[in-house]
């Protein structure tokens, strides 16, 4: 069973109700959601938890990775999360971060945040060589975004959970695309509150030949989360 409880945590009650009763794979739903959160809200909005709670997991992976230039990081279904911006502004290692989302409303908001429009101060990189971009794209079809093996780190915070609400075939297409654009020595991380007894068999089936492990995170606001790491894709 797909867990939905943390997908509606800290969301205004009326909107939370509409999310819980809707197909979370519907782009129009997210367009409305991001549009309603923007006025008077914080610059970013995070499902589950923010960058600060997982930087202890992410930064060692970046340090261990080997790349000729900035490490390429892809955040699929980034929404208006602070995960991309946190990496960009806080990582002491040079990173080239791309956030993709199928909602043009979310992408426009994050681009305005990056550029410092709407009265905001432009974001400053934690390393002078770091870069940050946002692009509208379907995470189930990343062909227009990147060639195979392009990223050393691929992040999915709740995107599998949302896509799977529309059916597991879509979730497996998402996983396949994430593994396709992952470099041979790279790491895919899925963040979720779904129990390992449910998620691990799906990941092992969809990523044969890869090493799949899980780390427990939290609890945050009383909820235990998991980081599912998929490594060794070829």
mmCIF file of C-alpha atoms in Angstrom, residues 13 21 25 48 95 122 152 181 186:
data_model
loop_
_atom_site.group_PDB
_atom_site.id
_atom_site.type_symbol
_atom_site.label_atom_id
_atom_site.label_comp_id
_atom_site.label_asym_id
_atom_site.label_seq_id
_atom_site.Cartn_x
_atom_site.Cartn_y
_atom_site.Cartn_z
ATOM 1 C CA UNK A 13 -6.334 21.520 5.414
ATOM 2 C CA UNK A 21 -8.387 12.205 -2.612
ATOM 3 C CA UNK A 25 0.223 11.841 -11.022
ATOM 4 C CA UNK A 48 8.720 15.004 4.079
ATOM 5 C CA UNK A 95 27.838 20.798 -8.202
ATOM 6 C CA UNK A 122 19.431 35.962 -5.953
ATOM 7 C CA UNK A 152 26.499 11.182 -10.766
ATOM 8 C CA UNK A 181 20.607 8.954 -16.996
ATOM 9 C CA UNK A 186 26.443 6.992 -9.700
#
